[in-house]
Amino acid sequence: MKHILLCDDDVTILRAVEIKLTRAGYRVTCCGDGQAAYDSIQRELPDMIISDCQMPRLGGLELVRKLRSEEATCLVPFLMLTGKGFELPLEDLRRDYAVLDVMAKPFSPREILHIVETTLTASVT
Amino acid sequence: MTLLRQLTLGFFLLAIGVTCGTGWLALRAAEQHGAVTFAAIVAGITLGAATWQMFVVERDRREHLAARRFLEHLLRYGEPGCGAAVSLDTLPAITAGSVWEEPLKKTFDYFSSFQDRRLMLENARAAADIRLQRLTSQVEWMESVLSNLGDPVLAVNAYDEIILANRDAESLLRLRPMVTDKRRLPPIVGCERLTNMIHEVRRRTSATLRHEELELEDATGHKRWYRASAGKLPLANDVSQDSGAVLVLRDITTQRSMQKQHAEFVSSASHEMKAPLAGIKAYVELLADGDAADEAEREEFLGVINGQADRLQRLIDNLLNIARIEAGVVKVSKQSRSINEILVEAAQVAQPAAEAKHITLVSDLSPLYLGALVDRDMLLQAAINLLSNAVKYTPDGGRVTLRSRLADQELLIEVEDTGVGLSEEDCRLIFEKFYRVDKDKNMAAGTGLGLALAKHIAEDVHGGKLTVRSKLGVGSTFSISIPHVARTN
């Protein structure tokens, strides 16, 4: 069972995506901020990370920067969620941190599931 | 005695001598020859001729004197400020046909035309003086307007020489020591974009303006934003000729900062709105996809949707209230009210939330009548916001105290909690719109507008003050102070 780490300070969103992915057969670990996510990744490396951008303690950008600087986590697929509209430079994120995509809120859990399935299927093949 | 008079007198004496000599010779001849009568006639003729000669000499002398007086008069007349009038009437004193008549008339005509020309020149000089004075005052007026304009203004001619620069331009573009040297533009302005602008408008064939926004360092070394407008200088009727350009810079730092604040506000507001909207969308989709495992989960999803819709509603209400207060269009209806009555009502509203978290809500209200001129609904809203925040950020089983008291000439409303507390930085920023303490975000849903609204209500609407004292991990006390109104009945 593929393991996905989900990180958002908004519990409502966290729960909605968790339900969607769990129902699709993925194992999901939920974290409320970037630091908790980072600690969890140190304990167990997930197959994919989905993280919000603005979070207390450690934001999504700092998290991906930190993960990409470490050998063990530099290749884990990373999907960024954001409530901001135009402030995030997607191209830079793709180029510098290999971020799969930046999904602006309000997003569709269905769409997230689709990206997860596509990414994880591709990584298997 | 003049030479002419000496000559005349000499000639006269010579004539008398000759006449007497001729008479004496005639008498001697008559004695000898008996021609007494002849001698007498010759003597008479000689005497007559001498008398006529005397008359002619005397007339010439008088004409000469008259002519001299006339000329002296004319000379005086020619002196500025003399005021003496000379006319040809003075000429009849000179005998018509005299040798003096023609030269004197010509001289008089010359002096007359000279006088006319002099008068004309004097008038022209007076007019020029007035024009010069008017132009000088216009230039002074223009210089005064330009220096007090507050915007740097700079003009260059077709040779890139600075022909005008007001005080602000000299200071901003560091021109002062260079203007007098008539230095060329590029090394003076030292800003390529401004120089290019000026060159570009000078090449244009029509007098159109070019605008650009750019950042420059002011005299104090601070970077400020300017809107530069450059236009071709008009030259008579031919704008196609290069006659220089004028550049006006307007400081738009405040404007840009306000635009930035506005953009940040819109960004924050949309960010805050997207959060509940994302929740609603996600849960509606889960329901539509049949992701609810059972009826209980379906109910849970619907509850989340409802809660998120309420959050959105609160956010919009708060945003509108803040916008109305900030724009000054809110209808404030102030009346003398009992503060305690309003606080009791606020406590009743907050009570259910406090009970749900097992928080003790204590009302420690003053036994005195505390009257103030307030808008009841607004003050109630502010008190509810403070109480609701205290309940939200106080852990289960904590304590929230609502207090009212009279201090000096002010009424104090205090909401004290045993909650998570705020850092010094949080205390400073907590009243900013959309500011939420990161570490406490997950304790409760919030819009980040409740305290900003309460501050507006306390300060802008009631002329009071909203402050906070807090200690991390111990709790916070929010205080509203408003002017006291003594009971009149």
mmCIF file of C-alpha atoms in Angstrom, chain A residues 8-17 19-20 23 32-33 54-57 82-87 104-111, chain B residues 263 267 270-271 274-283 285-286 288-294 297 300-301 304 308 311 438-439 441-442:
data_model
loop_
_atom_site.group_PDB
_atom_site.id
_atom_site.type_symbol
_atom_site.label_atom_id
_atom_site.label_comp_id
_atom_site.label_asym_id
_atom_site.label_seq_id
_atom_site.Cartn_x
_atom_site.Cartn_y
_atom_site.Cartn_z
ATOM 1 C CA ASP A 8 -2.010 21.226 6.101
ATOM 2 C CA ASP A 9 -2.821 23.458 9.071
ATOM 3 C CA ASP A 10 -6.494 23.490 8.036
ATOM 4 C CA VAL A 11 -7.963 20.344 9.545
ATOM 5 C CA THR A 12 -11.048 20.531 7.356
ATOM 6 C CA ILE A 13 -8.994 20.271 4.177
ATOM 7 C CA LEU A 14 -6.691 17.708 5.723
ATOM 8 C CA ARG A 15 -9.620 15.444 6.564
ATOM 9 C CA ALA A 16 -11.291 15.810 3.153
ATOM 10 C CA VAL A 17 -8.153 14.832 1.215
ATOM 11 C CA ILE A 19 -10.821 10.540 3.198
ATOM 12 C CA LYS A 20 -10.486 10.749 -0.598
ATOM 13 C CA ARG A 23 -11.017 5.463 0.107
ATOM 14 C CA GLY A 32 -0.628 19.960 10.995
ATOM 15 C CA ASP A 33 2.534 21.830 10.042
ATOM 16 C CA GLN A 54 1.403 28.615 4.459
ATOM 17 C CA MET A 55 1.755 26.775 7.730
ATOM 18 C CA PRO A 56 2.979 27.545 11.249
ATOM 19 C CA ARG A 57 6.486 26.577 12.386
ATOM 20 C CA THR A 82 -1.852 26.993 -1.674
ATOM 21 C CA GLY A 83 -4.490 29.494 -0.716
ATOM 22 C CA LYS A 84 -2.490 32.204 -2.447
ATOM 23 C CA GLY A 85 -3.264 33.012 -6.019
ATOM 24 C CA PHE A 86 -0.362 34.538 -7.865
ATOM 25 C CA GLU A 87 2.465 34.829 -5.368
ATOM 26 C CA ALA A 104 -4.631 26.664 -5.695
ATOM 27 C CA LYS A 105 -7.455 26.486 -3.174
ATOM 28 C CA PRO A 106 -10.318 25.777 -3.573
ATOM 29 C CA PHE A 107 -9.165 22.580 -5.255
ATOM 30 C CA SER A 108 -10.873 19.334 -6.004
ATOM 31 C CA PRO A 109 -9.899 16.231 -3.940
ATOM 32 C CA ARG A 110 -10.762 14.249 -7.065
ATOM 33 C CA GLU A 111 -8.066 16.130 -8.948
ATOM 34 C CA ALA B 263 -3.080 44.448 -3.014
ATOM 35 C CA SER B 267 -4.676 38.948 -1.300
ATOM 36 C CA SER B 270 -9.130 36.232 -0.871
ATOM 37 C CA HIS B 271 -6.815 33.836 0.952
ATOM 38 C CA LYS B 274 -10.549 30.493 -0.142
ATOM 39 C CA ALA B 275 -10.035 28.412 2.991
ATOM 40 C CA PRO B 276 -13.739 27.911 3.830
ATOM 41 C CA LEU B 277 -14.580 27.745 0.134
ATOM 42 C CA ALA B 278 -12.022 24.969 -0.310
ATOM 43 C CA GLY B 279 -13.672 23.090 2.561
ATOM 44 C CA ILE B 280 -17.136 23.475 1.075
ATOM 45 C CA LYS B 281 -15.979 22.384 -2.385
ATOM 46 C CA ALA B 282 -14.017 19.403 -1.076
ATOM 47 C CA TYR B 283 -16.846 18.034 1.083
ATOM 48 C CA GLU B 285 -17.305 16.582 -3.931
ATOM 49 C CA LEU B 286 -16.834 13.822 -1.373
ATOM 50 C CA ALA B 288 -21.149 13.627 -4.707
ATOM 51 C CA ASP B 289 -18.575 10.861 -5.200
ATOM 52 C CA GLY B 290 -20.207 8.759 -2.472
ATOM 53 C CA ASP B 291 -17.085 8.846 -0.305
ATOM 54 C CA ALA B 292 -19.106 8.971 2.930
ATOM 55 C CA ALA B 293 -18.868 5.541 4.499
ATOM 56 C CA ASP B 294 -22.174 5.783 6.339
ATOM 57 C CA GLU B 297 -20.119 10.434 7.997
ATOM 58 C CA GLU B 300 -20.347 14.994 9.431
ATOM 59 C CA PHE B 301 -19.604 16.206 5.880
ATOM 60 C CA VAL B 304 -18.456 20.743 7.875
ATOM 61 C CA GLN B 308 -17.470 26.524 6.509
ATOM 62 C CA ARG B 311 -17.199 30.998 8.519
ATOM 63 C CA ASP B 438 0.475 30.918 13.648
ATOM 64 C CA LYS B 439 0.910 28.596 16.578
ATOM 65 C CA LYS B 441 -4.388 28.864 14.371
ATOM 66 C CA ASN B 442 -5.489 25.309 14.930
#
